[in-house]
Tab-separated table of C-alpha atoms in Angstrom:
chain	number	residue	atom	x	y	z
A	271	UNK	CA	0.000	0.000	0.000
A	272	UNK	CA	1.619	3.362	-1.150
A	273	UNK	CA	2.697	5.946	2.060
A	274	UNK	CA	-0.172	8.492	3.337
A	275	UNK	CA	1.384	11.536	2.621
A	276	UNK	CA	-1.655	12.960	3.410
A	277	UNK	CA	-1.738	11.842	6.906
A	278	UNK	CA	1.511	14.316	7.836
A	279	UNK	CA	1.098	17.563	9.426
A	280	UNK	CA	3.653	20.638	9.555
A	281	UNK	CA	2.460	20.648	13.577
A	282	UNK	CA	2.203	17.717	15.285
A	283	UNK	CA	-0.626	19.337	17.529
A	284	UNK	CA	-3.195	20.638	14.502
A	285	UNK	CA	-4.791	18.990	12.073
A	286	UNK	CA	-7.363	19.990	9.337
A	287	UNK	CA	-6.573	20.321	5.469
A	288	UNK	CA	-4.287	23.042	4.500
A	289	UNK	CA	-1.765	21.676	6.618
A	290	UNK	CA	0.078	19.044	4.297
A	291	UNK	CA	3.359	18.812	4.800
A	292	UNK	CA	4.926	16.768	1.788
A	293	UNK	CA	5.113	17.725	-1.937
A	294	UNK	CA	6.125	17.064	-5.734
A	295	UNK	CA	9.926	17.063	-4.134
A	296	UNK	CA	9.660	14.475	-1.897
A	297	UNK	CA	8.131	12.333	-3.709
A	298	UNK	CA	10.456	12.369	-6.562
A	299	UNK	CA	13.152	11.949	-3.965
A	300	UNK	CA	11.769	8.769	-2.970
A	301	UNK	CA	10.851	7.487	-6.211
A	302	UNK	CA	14.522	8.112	-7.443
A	303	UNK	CA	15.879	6.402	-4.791
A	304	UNK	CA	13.843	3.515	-3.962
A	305	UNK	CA	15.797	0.394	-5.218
A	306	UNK	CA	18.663	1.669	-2.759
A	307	UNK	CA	15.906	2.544	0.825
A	308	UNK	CA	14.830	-1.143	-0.023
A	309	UNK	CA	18.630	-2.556	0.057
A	310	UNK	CA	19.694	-0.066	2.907
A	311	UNK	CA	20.578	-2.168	5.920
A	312	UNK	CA	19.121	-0.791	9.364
A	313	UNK	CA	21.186	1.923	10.223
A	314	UNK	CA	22.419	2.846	6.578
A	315	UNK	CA	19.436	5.455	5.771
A	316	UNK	CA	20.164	9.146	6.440
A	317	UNK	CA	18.231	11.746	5.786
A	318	UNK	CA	18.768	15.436	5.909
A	319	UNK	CA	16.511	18.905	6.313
A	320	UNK	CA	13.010	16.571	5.363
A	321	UNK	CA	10.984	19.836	6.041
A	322	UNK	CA	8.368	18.164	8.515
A	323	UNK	CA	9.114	14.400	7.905
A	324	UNK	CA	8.055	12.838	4.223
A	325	UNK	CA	11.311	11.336	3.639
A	326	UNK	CA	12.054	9.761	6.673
A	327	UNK	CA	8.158	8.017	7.593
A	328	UNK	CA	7.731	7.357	3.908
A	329	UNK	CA	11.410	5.206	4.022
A	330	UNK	CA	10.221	4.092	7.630
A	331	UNK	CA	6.832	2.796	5.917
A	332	UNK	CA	8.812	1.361	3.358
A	333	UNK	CA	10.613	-1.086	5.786
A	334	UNK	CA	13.565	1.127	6.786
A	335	UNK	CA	15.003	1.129	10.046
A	336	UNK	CA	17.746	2.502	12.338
A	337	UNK	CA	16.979	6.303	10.550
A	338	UNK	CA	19.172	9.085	11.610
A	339	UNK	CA	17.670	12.597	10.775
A	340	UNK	CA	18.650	15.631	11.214
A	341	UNK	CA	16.641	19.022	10.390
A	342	UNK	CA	17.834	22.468	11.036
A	343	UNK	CA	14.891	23.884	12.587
A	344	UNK	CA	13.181	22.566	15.800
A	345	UNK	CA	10.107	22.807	14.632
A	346	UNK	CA	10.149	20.560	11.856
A	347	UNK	CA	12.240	17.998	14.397
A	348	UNK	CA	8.905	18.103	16.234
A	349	UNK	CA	7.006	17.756	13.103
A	350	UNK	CA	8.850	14.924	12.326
A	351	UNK	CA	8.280	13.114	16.191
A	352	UNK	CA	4.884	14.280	15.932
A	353	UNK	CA	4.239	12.918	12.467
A	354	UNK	CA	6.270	9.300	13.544
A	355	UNK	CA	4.173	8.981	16.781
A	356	UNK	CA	1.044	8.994	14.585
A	357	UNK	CA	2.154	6.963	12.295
A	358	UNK	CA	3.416	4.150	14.824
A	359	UNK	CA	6.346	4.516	13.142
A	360	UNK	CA	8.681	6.705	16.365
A	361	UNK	CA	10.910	3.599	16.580
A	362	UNK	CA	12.130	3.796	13.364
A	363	UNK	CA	13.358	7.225	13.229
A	364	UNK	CA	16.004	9.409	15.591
A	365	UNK	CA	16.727	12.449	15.181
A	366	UNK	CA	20.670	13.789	15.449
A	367	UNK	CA	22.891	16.685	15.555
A	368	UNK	CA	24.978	17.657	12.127
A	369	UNK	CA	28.042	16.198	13.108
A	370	UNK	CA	30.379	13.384	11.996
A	371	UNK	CA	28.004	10.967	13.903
A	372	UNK	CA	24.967	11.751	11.841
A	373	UNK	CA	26.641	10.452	8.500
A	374	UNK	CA	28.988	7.380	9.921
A	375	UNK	CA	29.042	4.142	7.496
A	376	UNK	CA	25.787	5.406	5.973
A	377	UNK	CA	25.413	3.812	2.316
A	378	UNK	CA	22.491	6.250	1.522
A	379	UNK	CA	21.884	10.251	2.227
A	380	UNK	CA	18.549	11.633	1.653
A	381	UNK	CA	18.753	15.349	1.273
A	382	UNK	CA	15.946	18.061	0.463
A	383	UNK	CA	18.659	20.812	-1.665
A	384	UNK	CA	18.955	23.823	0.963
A	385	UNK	CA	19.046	27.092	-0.849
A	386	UNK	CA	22.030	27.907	0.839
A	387	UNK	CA	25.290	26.871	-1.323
A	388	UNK	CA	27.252	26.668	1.938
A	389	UNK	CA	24.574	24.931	3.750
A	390	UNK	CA	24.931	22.483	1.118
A	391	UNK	CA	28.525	22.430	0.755
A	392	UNK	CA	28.575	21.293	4.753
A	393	UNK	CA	26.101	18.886	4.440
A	394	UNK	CA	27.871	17.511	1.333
A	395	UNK	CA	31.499	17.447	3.291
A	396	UNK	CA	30.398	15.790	5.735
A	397	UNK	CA	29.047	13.064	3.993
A	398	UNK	CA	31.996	12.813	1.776
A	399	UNK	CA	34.553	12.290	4.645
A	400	UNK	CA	32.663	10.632	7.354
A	401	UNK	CA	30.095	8.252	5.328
A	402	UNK	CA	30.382	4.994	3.751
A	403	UNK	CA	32.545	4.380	0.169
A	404	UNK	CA	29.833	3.776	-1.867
A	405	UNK	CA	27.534	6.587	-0.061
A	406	UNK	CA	24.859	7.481	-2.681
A	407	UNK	CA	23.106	11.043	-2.173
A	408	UNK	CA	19.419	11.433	-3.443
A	409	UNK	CA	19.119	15.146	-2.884
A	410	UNK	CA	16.125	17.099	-4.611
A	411	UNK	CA	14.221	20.356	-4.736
A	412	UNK	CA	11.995	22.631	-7.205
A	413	UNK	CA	13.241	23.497	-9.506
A	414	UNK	CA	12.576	27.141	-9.520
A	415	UNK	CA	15.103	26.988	-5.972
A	416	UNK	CA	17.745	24.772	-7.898
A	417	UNK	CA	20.693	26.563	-9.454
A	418	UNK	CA	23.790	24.968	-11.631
A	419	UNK	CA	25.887	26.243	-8.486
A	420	UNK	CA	24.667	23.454	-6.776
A	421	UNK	CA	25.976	20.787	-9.594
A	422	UNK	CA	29.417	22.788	-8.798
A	423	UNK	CA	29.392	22.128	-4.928
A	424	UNK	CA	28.570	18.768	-5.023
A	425	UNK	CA	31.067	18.250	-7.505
A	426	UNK	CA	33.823	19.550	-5.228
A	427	UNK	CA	33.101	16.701	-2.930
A	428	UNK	CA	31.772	13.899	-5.296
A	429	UNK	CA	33.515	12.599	-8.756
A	430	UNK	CA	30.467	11.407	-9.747
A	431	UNK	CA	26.896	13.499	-10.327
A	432	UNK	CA	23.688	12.811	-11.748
A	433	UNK	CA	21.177	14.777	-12.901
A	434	UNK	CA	16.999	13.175	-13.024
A	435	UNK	CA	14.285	14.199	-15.779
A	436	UNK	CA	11.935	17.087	-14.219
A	437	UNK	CA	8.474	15.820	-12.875
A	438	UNK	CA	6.231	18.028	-11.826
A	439	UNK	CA	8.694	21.108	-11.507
A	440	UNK	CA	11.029	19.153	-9.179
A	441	UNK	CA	14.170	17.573	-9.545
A	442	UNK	CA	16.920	15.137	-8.324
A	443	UNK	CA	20.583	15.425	-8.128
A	444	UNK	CA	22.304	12.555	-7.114
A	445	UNK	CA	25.895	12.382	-6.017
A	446	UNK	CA	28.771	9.138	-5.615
A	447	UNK	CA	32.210	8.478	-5.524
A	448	UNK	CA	33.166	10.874	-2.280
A	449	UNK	CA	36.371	12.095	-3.420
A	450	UNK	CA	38.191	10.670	0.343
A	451	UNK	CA	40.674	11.964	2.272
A	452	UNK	CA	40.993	15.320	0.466
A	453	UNK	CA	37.619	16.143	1.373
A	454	UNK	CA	37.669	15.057	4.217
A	455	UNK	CA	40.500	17.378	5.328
A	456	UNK	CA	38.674	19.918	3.507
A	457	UNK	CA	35.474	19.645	4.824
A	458	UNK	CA	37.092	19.813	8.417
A	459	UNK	CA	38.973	22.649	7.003
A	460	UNK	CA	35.872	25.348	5.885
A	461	UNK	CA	33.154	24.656	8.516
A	462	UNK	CA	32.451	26.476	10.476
A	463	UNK	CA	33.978	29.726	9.316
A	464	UNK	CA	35.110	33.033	10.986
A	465	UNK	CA	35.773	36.437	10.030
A	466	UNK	CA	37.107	39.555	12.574
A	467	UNK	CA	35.099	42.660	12.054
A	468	UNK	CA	37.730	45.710	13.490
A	469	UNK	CA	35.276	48.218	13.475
A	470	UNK	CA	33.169	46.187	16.039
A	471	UNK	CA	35.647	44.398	17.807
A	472	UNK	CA	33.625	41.700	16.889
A	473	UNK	CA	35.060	38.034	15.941
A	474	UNK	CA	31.639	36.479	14.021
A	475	UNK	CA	31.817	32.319	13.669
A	476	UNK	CA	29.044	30.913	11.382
A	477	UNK	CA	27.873	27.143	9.954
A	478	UNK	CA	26.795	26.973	6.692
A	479	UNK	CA	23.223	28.454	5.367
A	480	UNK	CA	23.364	31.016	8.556
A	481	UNK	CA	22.233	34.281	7.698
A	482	UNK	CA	25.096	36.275	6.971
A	483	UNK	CA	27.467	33.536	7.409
A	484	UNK	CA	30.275	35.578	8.846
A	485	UNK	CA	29.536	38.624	8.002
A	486	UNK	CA	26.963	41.585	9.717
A	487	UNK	CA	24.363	42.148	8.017
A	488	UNK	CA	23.358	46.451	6.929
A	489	UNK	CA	20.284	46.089	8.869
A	490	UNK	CA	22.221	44.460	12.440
A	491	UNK	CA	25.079	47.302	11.878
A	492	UNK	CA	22.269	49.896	12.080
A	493	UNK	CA	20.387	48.383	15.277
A	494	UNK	CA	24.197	48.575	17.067
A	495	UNK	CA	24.523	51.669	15.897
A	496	UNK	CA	21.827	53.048	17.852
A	497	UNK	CA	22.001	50.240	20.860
A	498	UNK	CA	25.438	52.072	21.293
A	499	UNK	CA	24.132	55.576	21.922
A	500	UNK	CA	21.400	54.303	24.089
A	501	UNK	CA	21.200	50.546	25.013
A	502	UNK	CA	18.504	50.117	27.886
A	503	UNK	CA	19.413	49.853	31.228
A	504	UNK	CA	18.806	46.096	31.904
A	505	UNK	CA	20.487	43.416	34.086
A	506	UNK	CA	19.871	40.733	31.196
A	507	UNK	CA	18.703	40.552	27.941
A	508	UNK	CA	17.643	38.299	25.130
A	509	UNK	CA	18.867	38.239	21.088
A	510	UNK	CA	15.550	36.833	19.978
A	511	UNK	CA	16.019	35.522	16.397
A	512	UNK	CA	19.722	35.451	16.856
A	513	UNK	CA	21.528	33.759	14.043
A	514	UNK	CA	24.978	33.797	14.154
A	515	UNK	CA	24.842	35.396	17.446
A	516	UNK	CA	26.861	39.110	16.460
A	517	UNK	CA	24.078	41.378	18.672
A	518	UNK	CA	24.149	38.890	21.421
A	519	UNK	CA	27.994	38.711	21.732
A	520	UNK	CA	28.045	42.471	20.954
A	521	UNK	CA	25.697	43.545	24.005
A	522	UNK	CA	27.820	41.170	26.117
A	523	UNK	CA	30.790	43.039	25.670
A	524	UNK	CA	29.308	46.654	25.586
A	525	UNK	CA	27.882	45.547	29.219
A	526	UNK	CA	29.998	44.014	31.360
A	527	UNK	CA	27.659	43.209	33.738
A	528	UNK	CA	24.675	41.703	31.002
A	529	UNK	CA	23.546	38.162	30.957
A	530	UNK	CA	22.203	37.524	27.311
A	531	UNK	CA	20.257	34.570	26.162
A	532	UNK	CA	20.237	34.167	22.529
A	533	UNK	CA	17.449	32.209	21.496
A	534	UNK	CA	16.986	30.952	17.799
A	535	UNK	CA	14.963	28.133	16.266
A	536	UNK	CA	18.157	26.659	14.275
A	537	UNK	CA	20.167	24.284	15.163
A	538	UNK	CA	22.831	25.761	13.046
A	539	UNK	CA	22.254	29.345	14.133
A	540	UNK	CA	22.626	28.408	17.622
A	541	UNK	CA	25.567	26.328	17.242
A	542	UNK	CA	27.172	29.493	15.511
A	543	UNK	CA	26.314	31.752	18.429
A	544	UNK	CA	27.499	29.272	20.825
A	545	UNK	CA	31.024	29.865	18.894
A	546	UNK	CA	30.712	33.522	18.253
A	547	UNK	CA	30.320	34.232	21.970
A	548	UNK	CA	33.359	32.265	22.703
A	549	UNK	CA	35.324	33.801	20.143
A	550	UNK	CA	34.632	37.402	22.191
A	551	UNK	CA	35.225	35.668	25.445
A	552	UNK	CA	31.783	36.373	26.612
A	553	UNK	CA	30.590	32.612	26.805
A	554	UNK	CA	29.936	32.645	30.465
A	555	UNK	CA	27.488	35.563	29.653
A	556	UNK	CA	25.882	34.302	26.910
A	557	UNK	CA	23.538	30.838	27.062
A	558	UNK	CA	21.834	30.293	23.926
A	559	UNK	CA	19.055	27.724	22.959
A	560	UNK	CA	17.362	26.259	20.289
A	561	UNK	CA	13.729	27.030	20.765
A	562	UNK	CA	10.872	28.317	18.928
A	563	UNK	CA	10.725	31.948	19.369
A	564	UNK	CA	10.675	32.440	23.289
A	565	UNK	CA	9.017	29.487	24.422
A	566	UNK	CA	11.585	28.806	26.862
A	567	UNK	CA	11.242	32.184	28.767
A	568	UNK	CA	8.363	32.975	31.260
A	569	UNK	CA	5.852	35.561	30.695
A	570	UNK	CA	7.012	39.029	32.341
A	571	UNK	CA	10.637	38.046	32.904
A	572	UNK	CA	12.786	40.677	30.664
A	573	UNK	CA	13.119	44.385	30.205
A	574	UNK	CA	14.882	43.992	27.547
A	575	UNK	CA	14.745	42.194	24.046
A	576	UNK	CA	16.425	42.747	20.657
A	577	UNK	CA	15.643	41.814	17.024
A	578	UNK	CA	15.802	41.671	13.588
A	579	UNK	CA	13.250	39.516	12.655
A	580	UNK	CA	13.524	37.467	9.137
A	581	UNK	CA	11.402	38.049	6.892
A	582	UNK	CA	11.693	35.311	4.457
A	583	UNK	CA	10.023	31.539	4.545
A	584	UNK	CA	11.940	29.792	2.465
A	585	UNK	CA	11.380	31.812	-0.917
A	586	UNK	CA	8.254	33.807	0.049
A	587	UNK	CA	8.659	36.842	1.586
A	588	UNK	CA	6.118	36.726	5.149
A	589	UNK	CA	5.421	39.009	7.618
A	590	UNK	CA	4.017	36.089	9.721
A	591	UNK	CA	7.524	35.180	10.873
A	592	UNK	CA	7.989	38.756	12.793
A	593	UNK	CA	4.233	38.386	14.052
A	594	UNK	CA	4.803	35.839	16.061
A	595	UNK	CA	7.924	36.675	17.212
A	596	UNK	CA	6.303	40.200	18.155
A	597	UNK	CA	4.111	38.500	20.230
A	598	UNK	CA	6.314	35.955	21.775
A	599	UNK	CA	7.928	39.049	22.850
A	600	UNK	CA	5.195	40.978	24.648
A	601	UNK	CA	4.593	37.857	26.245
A	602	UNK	CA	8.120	37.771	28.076
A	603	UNK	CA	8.459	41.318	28.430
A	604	UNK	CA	8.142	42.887	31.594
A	605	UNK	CA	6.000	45.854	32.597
A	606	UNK	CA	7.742	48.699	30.955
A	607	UNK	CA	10.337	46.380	29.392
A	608	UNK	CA	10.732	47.139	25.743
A	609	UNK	CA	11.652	45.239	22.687
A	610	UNK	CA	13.901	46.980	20.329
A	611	UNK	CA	13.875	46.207	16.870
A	612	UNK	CA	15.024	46.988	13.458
A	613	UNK	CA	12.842	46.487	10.277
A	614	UNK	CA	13.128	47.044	6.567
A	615	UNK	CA	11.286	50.319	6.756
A	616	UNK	CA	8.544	49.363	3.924
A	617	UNK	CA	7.386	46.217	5.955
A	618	UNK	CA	5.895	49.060	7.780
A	619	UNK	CA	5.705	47.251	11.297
A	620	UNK	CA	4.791	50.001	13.916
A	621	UNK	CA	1.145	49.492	13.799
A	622	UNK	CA	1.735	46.163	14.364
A	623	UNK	CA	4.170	46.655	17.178
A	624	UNK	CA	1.573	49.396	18.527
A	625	UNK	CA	-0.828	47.144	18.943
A	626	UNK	CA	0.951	43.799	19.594
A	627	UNK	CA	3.908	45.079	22.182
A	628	UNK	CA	2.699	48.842	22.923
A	629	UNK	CA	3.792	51.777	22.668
A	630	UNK	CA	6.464	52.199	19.925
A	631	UNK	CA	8.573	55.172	19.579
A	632	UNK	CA	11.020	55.139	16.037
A	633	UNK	CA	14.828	55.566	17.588
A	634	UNK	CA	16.185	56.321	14.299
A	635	UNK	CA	15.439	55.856	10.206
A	636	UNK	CA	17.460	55.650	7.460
A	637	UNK	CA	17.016	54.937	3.289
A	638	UNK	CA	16.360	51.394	3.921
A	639	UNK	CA	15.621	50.900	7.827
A	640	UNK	CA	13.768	51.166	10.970
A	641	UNK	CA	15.200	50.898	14.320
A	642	UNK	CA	11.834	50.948	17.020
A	643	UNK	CA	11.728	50.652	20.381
A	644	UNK	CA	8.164	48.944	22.099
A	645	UNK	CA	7.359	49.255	25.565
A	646	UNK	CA	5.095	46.608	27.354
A	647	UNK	CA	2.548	48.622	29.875
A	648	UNK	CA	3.273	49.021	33.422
């Protein structure tokens, strides 16, 4: 009987249509690579950022066992337990960090293509120097999110590369042959990466497909700007949203006495801040999680939060990504605590922060910015 695709959900808690959470992608994925899920010993199959858990359940239901998986954000790991539980199928299926463990003596690697070309080209080093010889990756996308780059990165790491037929505006790539010990040493060699910004005393260490990678973004350089005339008075503070963890680290050292948490729901992005803030020397000052938003954090606990929210889901551009955050924030904040935040200036967020957070004040504006600052009432 063919997998229920149907039967997944992008939250393990809601169901109702609307809310599948598989598509033309996976499926091609799959079909490409079944002959080698049905000869993959328990143990052999991994697969890599399956958005909410297609892959994975639909090799599980297939007869595959021993899984490892491992998605960037935590809420499609939850998707993905969520998804298994239902399905019965929670034994067959763990879920592990990006690391050397995740791809050791695996035969097979299935991968949904990240957009990121350095996401990609850590995912694909990896694999190349830690997994099996005869390692076959089955990596796939849309098509209109596929670029030749990604034939070049893959080739850096694999001598062989295969290209599938288009179905329904998706396709496959599919990589053998890891080119051994030379990319091994250079996939040890290029993740993660670091760069030394002088002119903010700022050493910035980044994973592959963070935003920014190792640089500061125009927007992050314009919130500092103003933090450093007038950063709130505040014992701690959090770096909601924090990436690679540069305003985190940077409040840190500004404030000798501040205890930040940096809170982000990748498990790249926090890995990165972990590393940035002990590049400054401000790791005792500095926890960071993996969460969604600030789920972590109790209501009315901080007077002061920072962020540059994304704006982006995957290719769309979505204001529903700083909503929620907005809220998760006047949720934590304390009476009178404010959130400060910077905002490509035609998102046009203040009404929403008005009524959201409260009272919002701009702190400073320029050709292609926003910096705000949101006060919680007393």
């Amino acid at each position: 009987m063919p997998f229920d695709f149907g039967a997944l959900r992008r939250s393990p808690d809601v169901e109702g249509p609307g809310l599948e959470a598989s598509d033309a992608a996976d499926r091609l994925i799959l079909d490409e690579a079944a002959a080698l899920i049905d000869a993959a010993a328990p143990g052999e199959l991994v697969v890599v950022d399956d958005t909410y858990g297609a892959l994975a359940l639909a090799a599980a239901d297939a007869g595959a066992r021993g899984i490892r998986a491992h998605q960037d954000l935590v809420t499609g790991e939850r998707a993905l337990a969520g998804n298994a539980a239902r399905l019965g199928l929670a034994d067959a299926v763990a879920s592990v960090p990006l690391a050397p463990e995740l791809f050791a003596g695996a035969r097979l690697v299935l991968l949904r293509l990240p957009r990121s070309l350095d996401r990609l080209d850590e995912v694909a080093g990896l694999v190349a120097a830690h997994a099996h010889t005869e390692v076959v990756v089955v990596g796939g996308g849309r098509i209109k999110h596929m670029s030749h780059a990604m034939n070049e990165v893959l080739g850096r790491r694999f001598a062989r590369l295969d290209v599938s037929h288009a179905r329904q505006k998706s396709r496959v790539l599919i990589a053998r042959e890891p080119r051994g010990a030379a990319s091994a040493t250079a996939a040890d060699a290029d993740w993660p990466r670091r760069a030394h910004h002088g002119e903010l005393s700022l050493t910035v260490v980044a994973h592959g497909g963070v935003f920014a990678g190792t640089g500061v973004d125009i927007g992050t350089r314009f919130l500092l700007a103003q933090l450093a005339d007038a950063v709130p008075d505040a014992a701690t503070a959090v770096d909601l949203a924090c990436g690679s963890g540069v305003v985190a680290s940077w409040l840190a050292r500004a404030r000798p006495g501040v205890r930040v948490t940096a809170t982000d729901r990748s498990a790249a992005a926090a890995a990165s801040a972990r590393l940035t803030a002990e590049a400054n020397g401000v790791a005792d000052r500095v926890h960071v999680t993996r969460a969604d938003g600030l789920e972590e954090l109790a209501d009315a606990s901080e007077r002061l939060i920072v962020l540059n929210p994304p704006f982006h889901s995957d290719a769309a551009i979505s204001t529903g990504i700083a909503a929620h955050l907005f809220a998760d924030a006047a949720r934590v904040l304390a009476p009178g605590g404010e959130l400060w935040c910077v905002w490509n200036s035609h998102l046009r967020y203040r009404p929403l922060l008005e009524r959201v957070v409260g009272s919002t004040r701009q702190i400073a504006r320029n050709a292609k910015f926003t910096v705000t600052a949101s006060r919680r009432a007393a």
